[in-house]
Structures are given as C-alpha cells and as structure tokens.
Amino acid sequence: MAEPVKVELGSVQQTLFIPLAGRARESARRHPVVRDPKAAEIVAAVDFDVEQYSQGWGGSITVLRTAVFDELVRDFLRHNPEGTVVELGTGLNTRFERVDNGRTHWIDLDLPDTIELRRRFFEDTDRRRMVAASVLDEDWLDVVHASPAPYFFVAEGVLVYLDETPTALARIAESFPGAQLVFDTYTKRMLDQQHKMAVKKNLAARWAWPCDDPRSLEPLGLEVVQEAAVTRPPAAVRSRLPRRFRYTLPVLKRIMGNVIAITLFRARTDTAHTPR
Ligand SMILES: C[S@@+](CC[C@H](N)C(=O)[O-])C[C@H]1O[C@@H](n2cnc3c(N)ncnc32)[C@H](O)[C@@H]1O
C-alpha cells in the first residue's frame, strides 16, 4: 500500500478540504449532482483528518455551488473552446477533469504549499499547468497572457478569505479587458455567522471580505453579466438536480433567501473606470 500523503498547509489553505470532502461524499451517492471519483481517491490517500472539514448537510450546499460553477465554465467553453480557464485558489479541485473539451487551455493557481500538495495528485500537460502564486501577486498575470485568449477567471470559495480582494479584482479587470470572471460572494451577516461557527469548531480560517451586493463591484472595472445563487442555480443545473435538491432548495430559499451569490462578470473594455 502506498504511504499516506503528508499534508502541511496553512489554515486558509486547509479549507480546500471543505469542497473536496463534499465532492467525495457526493460521489458516493446514487444520483450525485457532481461526480468526482478523484476527490474520493485523494481523501483516502492523505494523512489528514478530512472529517473535521466535512460539513454534513452543509456539504450539499458546497457541492451545489460547484455544480453552478461547472455549468458556467462549460458555457464559456461552448463559446470559446480553445480559450484559457484560470482557476484561482484551485485547491484540489478537479474541475478540469469534469469539463475538459480536449481543446481548452487551463491554469490552476494557488499558494505554494497548496500547489506542492496538488502536484502529488495532478500533472502539468501541454494544455494545463499549475502556478504557485497568490491571487494578490502580479507576476502570474504574465503567465496568463502567454496562454491563448479569451480568458475566464474562476474563483470558488476563495476571495471571501482575502480582505484585499477588491485590489486583486481591479488588477485582473485592468489587465484583461473583455475577460470573464466568476466568483462567489458572502454577505456581512454570513461572514459574522462563519466567524461564530469557526470559533465553535476551533477552525483558524476566517472569512475577511464581505460583499452584500455584487453590483457594488462594478466600479472596479467589471460589469455584471449573469447573477445566480446556490438557491437560484442556472436553468441547466436546475433541470439536472437530483430529487432531494428539488424539494429542499425552494424551502431553503424561502427561509434564507438567496444563499451564496455566484456572479458572472465581464472586465470592461472601455477605460472610463478608474481601478482602485
Ligand atoms: C475553500 S478552498 C477552495 C478550493 C477550490 N477553489 C475548490 O472549490 O475546491 C480555498 C482555497 O483558496 C486558496 N487560497 C487562499 N488564499 C489564497 C491566495 N492569496 N492566493 C491563491 N489562493 C489562495 C487556498 O489555498 C485554498 O485552496
């Protein structure tokens, strides 16, 4: 039997186990909303208590979030089959495995310790490469420019951990006019709830960037193209939902409103905005 893979990650980096555990658990279901056998393989291979990041029913929300992101990436690839998808804060995500069309180019970016772990399970190819950098750095922008346009930046469960997110968004918008970006945002109320939950579960990672209204980000050089939420998935996702979600989602929406906004933006091509 292979030696278990050691995990040496910072506290925010460890949160990659939240979506990973969710996808692994979901894949064991008879009608999964996301199928990810590799996530289950990774969970079994690491020397780490993944259970502490397993979220019970909340894991289904994370999986649904992933299904919405997958659909938006697929849609980009339908229109731009040879473009470049840049997965920011990729963790151990297997989106490429789920949506690859055999022609797309792909960059998986994350902090150095996460990329070191990721390299134990994934390999670079002629269309796909890993980049060790912070979203908040600038050097990686040139790596993206060297890959074929058009560009689609995807950040799932990442930007909420960074209080400097607006600066990073403005930089991407300015460097890649016309590019699309999709990311999830969390209200101040959800952020306060996460802090309480983190204290209770003794987790060090704290959300740092609340966003009550994704449209408020437009002055950064972005325009909203499409608005979705985990409780309001795009039609293509809604039509494929397993029965358990069809019943629970409307109830959740009624009780909590739109949970986890997922917004698709385009970086403006005019220069009328002033990036901050
Ligand atoms: C909750 S996990 C999400 C992982 C992945 N997007 C997914 O959905 O499976 C958060 C990820 O953000 C990454 N991250 C945190 N700060 C970052 C930064 N400054 N630059 C790049 N990645 C970062 C972490 O290493 C981790 O992989």
mmCIF file of C-alpha atoms and ligand atoms in Angstrom:
data_model
loop_
_atom_site.group_PDB
_atom_site.id
_atom_site.type_symbol
_atom_site.label_atom_id
_atom_site.label_comp_id
_atom_site.label_asym_id
_atom_site.label_seq_id
_atom_site.Cartn_x
_atom_site.Cartn_y
_atom_site.Cartn_z
ATOM 1 C CA MET A 1 0.000 0.000 0.000
ATOM 2 C CA ALA A 2 1.255 3.499 -0.863
ATOM 3 C CA GLU A 3 2.408 5.731 2.010
ATOM 4 C CA PRO A 4 -0.271 8.256 3.061
ATOM 5 C CA VAL A 5 0.456 11.686 1.596
ATOM 6 C CA LYS A 6 1.516 14.203 4.270
ATOM 7 C CA VAL A 7 -0.430 17.462 4.421
ATOM 8 C CA GLU A 8 1.412 20.594 5.511
ATOM 9 C CA LEU A 9 -0.850 23.531 4.815
ATOM 10 C CA GLY A 10 -1.633 26.930 6.305
ATOM 11 C CA SER A 11 -5.036 27.357 7.924
ATOM 12 C CA VAL A 12 -6.791 29.033 4.979
ATOM 13 C CA GLN A 13 -5.227 26.531 2.594
ATOM 14 C CA GLN A 14 -6.680 23.671 4.666
ATOM 15 C CA THR A 15 -10.167 24.882 3.773
ATOM 16 C CA LEU A 16 -9.661 23.169 0.412
ATOM 17 C CA PHE A 17 -10.818 20.064 2.270
ATOM 18 C CA ILE A 18 -14.326 21.540 2.638
ATOM 19 C CA PRO A 19 -15.245 21.282 -1.069
ATOM 20 C CA LEU A 20 -13.050 18.202 -1.534
ATOM 21 C CA ALA A 21 -14.833 16.311 1.262
ATOM 22 C CA GLY A 22 -18.190 17.481 -0.130
ATOM 23 C CA ARG A 23 -17.423 16.174 -3.625
ATOM 24 C CA ALA A 24 -16.040 12.901 -2.284
ATOM 25 C CA ARG A 25 -19.135 12.310 -0.178
ATOM 26 C CA GLU A 26 -21.466 13.338 -3.008
ATOM 27 C CA SER A 27 -19.782 10.939 -5.425
ATOM 28 C CA ALA A 28 -20.804 8.015 -3.232
ATOM 29 C CA ARG A 29 -24.488 8.854 -3.790
ATOM 30 C CA ARG A 30 -26.651 7.103 -6.338
ATOM 31 C CA HIS A 31 -27.619 10.363 -8.074
ATOM 32 C CA PRO A 32 -24.766 12.784 -7.437
ATOM 33 C CA VAL A 33 -25.080 16.386 -8.564
ATOM 34 C CA VAL A 34 -21.307 16.351 -9.130
ATOM 35 C CA ARG A 35 -19.400 13.158 -9.855
ATOM 36 C CA ASP A 36 -15.811 13.261 -8.639
ATOM 37 C CA PRO A 37 -14.177 9.868 -8.028
ATOM 38 C CA LYS A 38 -10.759 11.525 -7.849
ATOM 39 C CA ALA A 39 -11.857 13.528 -4.785
ATOM 40 C CA ALA A 40 -12.674 10.267 -3.017
ATOM 41 C CA GLU A 41 -9.248 8.876 -4.038
ATOM 42 C CA ILE A 42 -7.482 11.934 -2.650
ATOM 43 C CA VAL A 43 -9.424 11.848 0.630
ATOM 44 C CA ALA A 44 -8.372 8.214 1.044
ATOM 45 C CA ALA A 45 -4.739 8.972 0.160
ATOM 46 C CA VAL A 46 -3.969 11.856 2.527
ATOM 47 C CA ASP A 47 -2.695 11.600 6.065
ATOM 48 C CA PHE A 48 -5.185 14.171 7.354
ATOM 49 C CA ASP A 49 -8.409 14.275 9.332
ATOM 50 C CA VAL A 50 -10.629 15.409 6.453
ATOM 51 C CA GLU A 51 -13.702 14.762 8.603
ATOM 52 C CA GLN A 52 -13.100 17.983 10.563
ATOM 53 C CA TYR A 53 -13.875 19.823 7.316
ATOM 54 C CA SER A 54 -16.830 17.678 6.335
ATOM 55 C CA GLN A 55 -19.971 19.789 6.705
ATOM 56 C CA GLY A 56 -22.839 17.331 6.941
ATOM 57 C CA TRP A 57 -25.878 18.744 5.152
ATOM 58 C CA GLY A 58 -23.950 21.985 4.548
ATOM 59 C CA GLY A 59 -21.676 19.915 2.289
ATOM 60 C CA SER A 60 -24.557 19.635 -0.163
ATOM 61 C CA ILE A 61 -24.631 23.416 -0.483
ATOM 62 C CA THR A 62 -20.929 23.411 -1.306
ATOM 63 C CA VAL A 63 -21.442 20.697 -3.914
ATOM 64 C CA LEU A 64 -24.292 22.615 -5.467
ATOM 65 C CA ARG A 65 -22.082 25.689 -5.578
ATOM 66 C CA THR A 66 -19.551 23.617 -7.516
ATOM 67 C CA ALA A 67 -22.259 22.431 -9.933
ATOM 68 C CA VAL A 68 -23.165 26.067 -10.693
ATOM 69 C CA PHE A 69 -19.512 26.982 -11.314
ATOM 70 C CA ASP A 70 -19.037 23.904 -13.527
ATOM 71 C CA GLU A 71 -22.018 24.921 -15.647
ATOM 72 C CA LEU A 72 -20.743 28.481 -16.130
ATOM 73 C CA VAL A 73 -17.324 27.157 -17.150
ATOM 74 C CA ARG A 74 -18.920 24.678 -19.581
ATOM 75 C CA ASP A 75 -20.900 27.536 -21.078
ATOM 76 C CA PHE A 76 -17.705 29.570 -21.570
ATOM 77 C CA LEU A 77 -16.063 26.584 -23.269
ATOM 78 C CA ARG A 78 -19.072 26.044 -25.556
ATOM 79 C CA HIS A 79 -18.479 29.533 -26.944
ATOM 80 C CA ASN A 80 -14.676 29.614 -26.582
ATOM 81 C CA PRO A 81 -13.452 26.014 -26.902
ATOM 82 C CA GLU A 82 -9.754 26.942 -27.080
ATOM 83 C CA GLY A 83 -9.755 29.780 -24.557
ATOM 84 C CA THR A 84 -7.986 29.718 -21.201
ATOM 85 C CA VAL A 85 -9.685 28.986 -17.896
ATOM 86 C CA VAL A 86 -7.776 30.334 -14.896
ATOM 87 C CA GLU A 87 -8.812 28.602 -11.696
ATOM 88 C CA LEU A 88 -7.757 30.966 -8.890
ATOM 89 C CA GLY A 89 -7.285 29.291 -5.487
ATOM 90 C CA THR A 90 -7.829 25.922 -7.126
ATOM 91 C CA GLY A 91 -7.059 23.799 -4.039
ATOM 92 C CA LEU A 92 -7.553 20.161 -5.051
ATOM 93 C CA ASN A 93 -10.394 20.968 -7.397
ATOM 94 C CA THR A 94 -10.970 18.613 -10.327
ATOM 95 C CA ARG A 95 -12.979 20.953 -12.491
ATOM 96 C CA PHE A 96 -10.706 20.352 -15.479
ATOM 97 C CA GLU A 97 -11.453 16.610 -15.215
ATOM 98 C CA ARG A 98 -15.188 17.374 -15.244
ATOM 99 C CA VAL A 99 -15.412 19.926 -18.045
ATOM 100 C CA ASP A 100 -12.399 19.383 -20.325
ATOM 101 C CA ASN A 101 -13.370 19.518 -24.017
ATOM 102 C CA GLY A 102 -9.991 18.267 -25.281
ATOM 103 C CA ARG A 103 -9.020 21.741 -26.573
ATOM 104 C CA THR A 104 -9.210 24.243 -23.733
ATOM 105 C CA HIS A 105 -6.145 25.677 -22.011
ATOM 106 C CA TRP A 106 -6.134 25.715 -18.239
ATOM 107 C CA ILE A 107 -4.178 27.312 -15.399
ATOM 108 C CA ASP A 108 -4.576 26.138 -11.794
ATOM 109 C CA LEU A 109 -3.243 28.780 -9.426
ATOM 110 C CA ASP A 110 -2.854 28.552 -5.665
ATOM 111 C CA LEU A 111 -0.411 29.342 -2.856
ATOM 112 C CA PRO A 112 2.922 27.436 -2.934
ATOM 113 C CA ASP A 113 2.092 24.906 -0.174
ATOM 114 C CA THR A 114 -1.227 24.036 -1.800
ATOM 115 C CA ILE A 115 0.401 23.626 -5.218
ATOM 116 C CA GLU A 116 3.062 21.381 -3.677
ATOM 117 C CA LEU A 117 0.302 19.117 -2.353
ATOM 118 C CA ARG A 118 -1.637 19.395 -5.600
ATOM 119 C CA ARG A 119 1.400 18.160 -7.560
ATOM 120 C CA ARG A 120 1.143 14.859 -5.685
ATOM 121 C CA PHE A 121 -2.165 14.209 -7.456
ATOM 122 C CA PHE A 122 -2.131 16.216 -10.707
ATOM 123 C CA GLU A 123 0.339 16.733 -13.550
ATOM 124 C CA ASP A 124 1.049 19.574 -15.950
ATOM 125 C CA THR A 125 0.329 18.826 -19.615
ATOM 126 C CA ASP A 126 0.662 20.813 -22.838
ATOM 127 C CA ARG A 127 -2.766 22.389 -22.199
ATOM 128 C CA ARG A 128 -2.787 22.568 -18.431
ATOM 129 C CA ARG A 129 -0.342 23.917 -15.876
ATOM 130 C CA MET A 130 -0.134 24.716 -12.198
ATOM 131 C CA VAL A 131 1.140 28.067 -10.934
ATOM 132 C CA ALA A 132 2.293 28.679 -7.352
ATOM 133 C CA ALA A 133 1.356 32.262 -6.505
ATOM 134 C CA SER A 134 -1.030 34.384 -4.501
ATOM 135 C CA VAL A 135 -4.034 35.861 -6.274
ATOM 136 C CA LEU A 136 -2.820 39.095 -4.708
ATOM 137 C CA ASP A 137 0.544 38.932 -6.573
ATOM 138 C CA GLU A 138 1.096 40.417 -10.025
ATOM 139 C CA ASP A 139 3.700 38.102 -11.597
ATOM 140 C CA TRP A 140 1.213 35.393 -12.568
ATOM 141 C CA LEU A 141 -0.679 37.807 -14.847
ATOM 142 C CA ASP A 142 2.100 37.379 -17.463
ATOM 143 C CA VAL A 143 1.733 33.593 -17.297
ATOM 144 C CA VAL A 144 -1.946 34.003 -18.181
ATOM 145 C CA HIS A 145 -1.170 36.450 -21.004
ATOM 146 C CA ALA A 146 1.105 33.786 -22.526
ATOM 147 C CA SER A 147 -1.862 31.410 -22.808
ATOM 148 C CA PRO A 148 -4.482 31.795 -25.584
ATOM 149 C CA ALA A 149 -7.334 34.322 -25.145
ATOM 150 C CA PRO A 150 -10.180 34.650 -24.381
ATOM 151 C CA TYR A 151 -9.863 34.242 -20.640
ATOM 152 C CA PHE A 152 -12.212 33.010 -17.958
ATOM 153 C CA PHE A 153 -11.184 33.567 -14.332
ATOM 154 C CA VAL A 154 -12.874 31.299 -11.814
ATOM 155 C CA ALA A 155 -12.566 31.655 -8.032
ATOM 156 C CA GLU A 156 -14.752 29.322 -6.000
ATOM 157 C CA GLY A 157 -14.704 29.702 -2.220
ATOM 158 C CA VAL A 158 -11.514 31.780 -2.334
ATOM 159 C CA LEU A 159 -11.950 35.555 -2.433
ATOM 160 C CA VAL A 160 -14.026 35.663 0.763
ATOM 161 C CA TYR A 161 -10.825 34.790 2.682
ATOM 162 C CA LEU A 162 -8.937 37.819 1.358
ATOM 163 C CA ASP A 163 -9.571 41.337 2.580
ATOM 164 C CA GLU A 164 -7.583 42.683 -0.398
ATOM 165 C CA THR A 165 -9.951 41.102 -2.915
ATOM 166 C CA PRO A 166 -11.104 44.414 -4.487
ATOM 167 C CA THR A 167 -7.497 45.341 -5.361
ATOM 168 C CA ALA A 168 -6.932 41.931 -6.992
ATOM 169 C CA LEU A 169 -10.190 42.185 -8.949
ATOM 170 C CA ALA A 170 -9.362 45.680 -10.231
ATOM 171 C CA ARG A 171 -5.931 44.454 -11.337
ATOM 172 C CA ILE A 172 -7.392 41.500 -13.255
ATOM 173 C CA ALA A 173 -10.058 43.720 -14.841
ATOM 174 C CA GLU A 174 -7.452 46.234 -15.956
ATOM 175 C CA SER A 175 -5.046 43.580 -17.309
ATOM 176 C CA PHE A 176 -7.636 41.517 -19.200
ATOM 177 C CA PRO A 177 -10.291 43.765 -20.762
ATOM 178 C CA GLY A 178 -13.158 41.650 -22.090
ATOM 179 C CA ALA A 179 -12.267 38.656 -19.915
ATOM 180 C CA GLN A 180 -14.994 36.986 -17.889
ATOM 181 C CA LEU A 181 -14.771 36.343 -14.143
ATOM 182 C CA VAL A 182 -16.982 34.279 -11.913
ATOM 183 C CA PHE A 183 -16.806 34.132 -8.137
ATOM 184 C CA ASP A 184 -18.987 33.687 -5.076
ATOM 185 C CA THR A 185 -19.715 36.395 -2.532
ATOM 186 C CA TYR A 186 -20.994 36.327 1.034
ATOM 187 C CA THR A 187 -22.924 38.984 2.940
ATOM 188 C CA LYS A 188 -21.708 40.595 6.155
ATOM 189 C CA ARG A 189 -24.361 38.601 8.000
ATOM 190 C CA MET A 190 -22.990 35.314 6.620
ATOM 191 C CA LEU A 191 -19.470 36.431 7.466
ATOM 192 C CA ASP A 192 -20.474 37.004 11.105
ATOM 193 C CA GLN A 193 -22.086 33.538 11.173
ATOM 194 C CA GLN A 194 -18.904 31.972 9.732
ATOM 195 C CA HIS A 195 -16.828 33.600 12.476
ATOM 196 C CA LYS A 196 -19.090 32.156 15.181
ATOM 197 C CA MET A 197 -19.023 28.716 13.548
ATOM 198 C CA ALA A 198 -15.208 28.828 13.204
ATOM 199 C CA VAL A 199 -14.840 29.595 16.924
ATOM 200 C CA LYS A 200 -17.200 26.749 17.817
ATOM 201 C CA LYS A 201 -15.387 24.253 15.581
ATOM 202 C CA ASN A 202 -11.964 25.586 16.542
ATOM 203 C CA LEU A 203 -11.041 26.426 12.933
ATOM 204 C CA ALA A 204 -8.469 29.161 12.394
ATOM 205 C CA ALA A 205 -9.524 30.283 8.906
ATOM 206 C CA ARG A 206 -11.781 33.336 8.976
ATOM 207 C CA TRP A 207 -13.697 34.996 6.166
ATOM 208 C CA ALA A 208 -12.420 38.506 5.630
ATOM 209 C CA TRP A 209 -14.230 40.068 2.668
ATOM 210 C CA PRO A 210 -17.988 40.594 2.923
ATOM 211 C CA CYS A 211 -19.928 41.707 -0.134
ATOM 212 C CA ASP A 212 -23.609 42.483 0.301
ATOM 213 C CA ASP A 213 -24.200 43.399 -3.343
ATOM 214 C CA PRO A 214 -22.068 42.065 -6.231
ATOM 215 C CA ARG A 215 -23.158 45.048 -8.350
ATOM 216 C CA SER A 216 -21.248 47.286 -5.958
ATOM 217 C CA LEU A 217 -18.067 45.819 -7.543
ATOM 218 C CA GLU A 218 -18.764 47.342 -10.959
ATOM 219 C CA PRO A 219 -16.633 50.466 -10.272
ATOM 220 C CA LEU A 220 -13.612 48.102 -10.140
ATOM 221 C CA GLY A 221 -13.871 47.807 -13.932
ATOM 222 C CA LEU A 222 -16.376 44.967 -14.054
ATOM 223 C CA GLU A 223 -19.894 44.635 -15.382
ATOM 224 C CA VAL A 224 -22.381 42.049 -14.212
ATOM 225 C CA VAL A 225 -23.305 39.564 -16.960
ATOM 226 C CA GLN A 226 -25.295 36.958 -15.032
ATOM 227 C CA GLU A 227 -26.442 36.538 -11.457
ATOM 228 C CA ALA A 228 -27.064 33.161 -9.861
ATOM 229 C CA ALA A 229 -27.057 31.739 -6.358
ATOM 230 C CA VAL A 230 -26.828 28.282 -4.863
ATOM 231 C CA THR A 231 -30.537 28.632 -4.115
ATOM 232 C CA ARG A 232 -31.128 30.024 -7.627
ATOM 233 C CA PRO A 233 -29.000 27.884 -9.967
ATOM 234 C CA PRO A 234 -28.976 28.443 -13.751
ATOM 235 C CA ALA A 235 -31.695 26.536 -15.669
ATOM 236 C CA ALA A 236 -29.209 23.948 -16.996
ATOM 237 C CA VAL A 237 -28.267 22.967 -13.418
ATOM 238 C CA ARG A 238 -31.837 23.157 -12.139
ATOM 239 C CA SER A 239 -33.068 20.697 -14.765
ATOM 240 C CA ARG A 240 -30.460 18.095 -13.705
ATOM 241 C CA LEU A 241 -30.906 18.387 -9.948
ATOM 242 C CA PRO A 242 -31.463 15.142 -8.058
ATOM 243 C CA ARG A 243 -34.863 14.941 -6.390
ATOM 244 C CA ARG A 244 -33.548 15.688 -2.857
ATOM 245 C CA PHE A 245 -32.446 19.166 -4.029
ATOM 246 C CA ARG A 246 -35.686 19.868 -5.882
ATOM 247 C CA TYR A 247 -37.560 19.626 -2.599
ATOM 248 C CA THR A 248 -35.055 21.239 -0.252
ATOM 249 C CA LEU A 249 -33.908 24.198 -2.369
ATOM 250 C CA PRO A 250 -37.251 26.033 -2.527
ATOM 251 C CA VAL A 251 -37.628 25.592 1.237
ATOM 252 C CA LEU A 252 -34.113 26.882 1.863
ATOM 253 C CA LYS A 253 -34.762 29.829 -0.452
ATOM 254 C CA ARG A 254 -37.984 30.667 1.341
ATOM 255 C CA ILE A 255 -36.278 30.594 4.755
ATOM 256 C CA MET A 256 -32.926 32.151 3.913
ATOM 257 C CA GLY A 257 -33.394 33.992 0.593
ATOM 258 C CA ASN A 258 -30.614 33.779 -1.975
ATOM 259 C CA VAL A 259 -27.789 31.835 -0.375
ATOM 260 C CA ILE A 260 -24.272 32.276 -1.787
ATOM 261 C CA ALA A 261 -24.374 34.689 -4.697
ATOM 262 C CA ILE A 262 -22.430 33.464 -7.725
ATOM 263 C CA THR A 263 -21.927 36.276 -10.198
ATOM 264 C CA LEU A 264 -20.509 36.250 -13.706
ATOM 265 C CA PHE A 265 -18.742 39.499 -14.632
ATOM 266 C CA ARG A 266 -17.037 40.827 -17.721
ATOM 267 C CA ALA A 267 -13.995 43.103 -17.440
ATOM 268 C CA ARG A 268 -14.867 46.365 -19.132
ATOM 269 C CA THR A 269 -13.219 47.174 -22.429
ATOM 270 C CA ASP A 270 -13.614 50.947 -22.177
ATOM 271 C CA THR A 271 -11.272 52.953 -19.993
ATOM 272 C CA ALA A 272 -13.992 55.020 -18.337
ATOM 273 C CA HIS A 273 -13.483 53.341 -14.984
ATOM 274 C CA THR A 274 -10.726 54.134 -12.520
ATOM 275 C CA PRO A 275 -9.384 50.912 -10.976
ATOM 276 C CA ARG A 276 -8.736 51.242 -7.267
HETATM 277 C C1 LIG B 1 -12.192 26.787 0.299
HETATM 278 S S1 LIG B 1 -10.746 26.421 -0.608
HETATM 279 C C2 LIG B 1 -11.438 26.325 -2.266
HETATM 280 C C3 LIG B 1 -10.627 25.442 -3.177
HETATM 281 C C4 LIG B 1 -11.193 25.261 -4.582
HETATM 282 N N1 LIG B 1 -11.484 26.524 -5.208
HETATM 283 C C5 LIG B 1 -12.415 24.381 -4.578
HETATM 284 O O1 LIG B 1 -13.524 24.908 -4.750
HETATM 285 O O2 LIG B 1 -12.248 23.161 -4.419
HETATM 286 C C6 LIG B 1 -9.857 27.972 -0.635
HETATM 287 C C7 LIG B 1 -8.601 27.932 -1.491
HETATM 288 O O3 LIG B 1 -8.087 29.261 -1.635
HETATM 289 C C8 LIG B 1 -6.691 29.174 -1.629
HETATM 290 N N2 LIG B 1 -6.131 30.497 -1.312
HETATM 291 C C9 LIG B 1 -6.252 31.179 -0.139
HETATM 292 N N3 LIG B 1 -5.622 32.352 -0.229
HETATM 293 C C10 LIG B 1 -5.107 32.417 -1.482
HETATM 294 C C11 LIG B 1 -4.336 33.392 -2.173
HETATM 295 N N4 LIG B 1 -3.956 34.543 -1.591
HETATM 296 N N5 LIG B 1 -3.962 33.132 -3.449
HETATM 297 C C12 LIG B 1 -4.323 31.963 -4.050
HETATM 298 N N6 LIG B 1 -5.060 31.012 -3.442
HETATM 299 C C13 LIG B 1 -5.432 31.239 -2.181
HETATM 300 C C14 LIG B 1 -6.397 28.121 -0.587
HETATM 301 O O4 LIG B 1 -5.080 27.612 -0.679
HETATM 302 C C15 LIG B 1 -7.477 27.092 -0.913
HETATM 303 O O5 LIG B 1 -7.032 26.168 -1.883
#
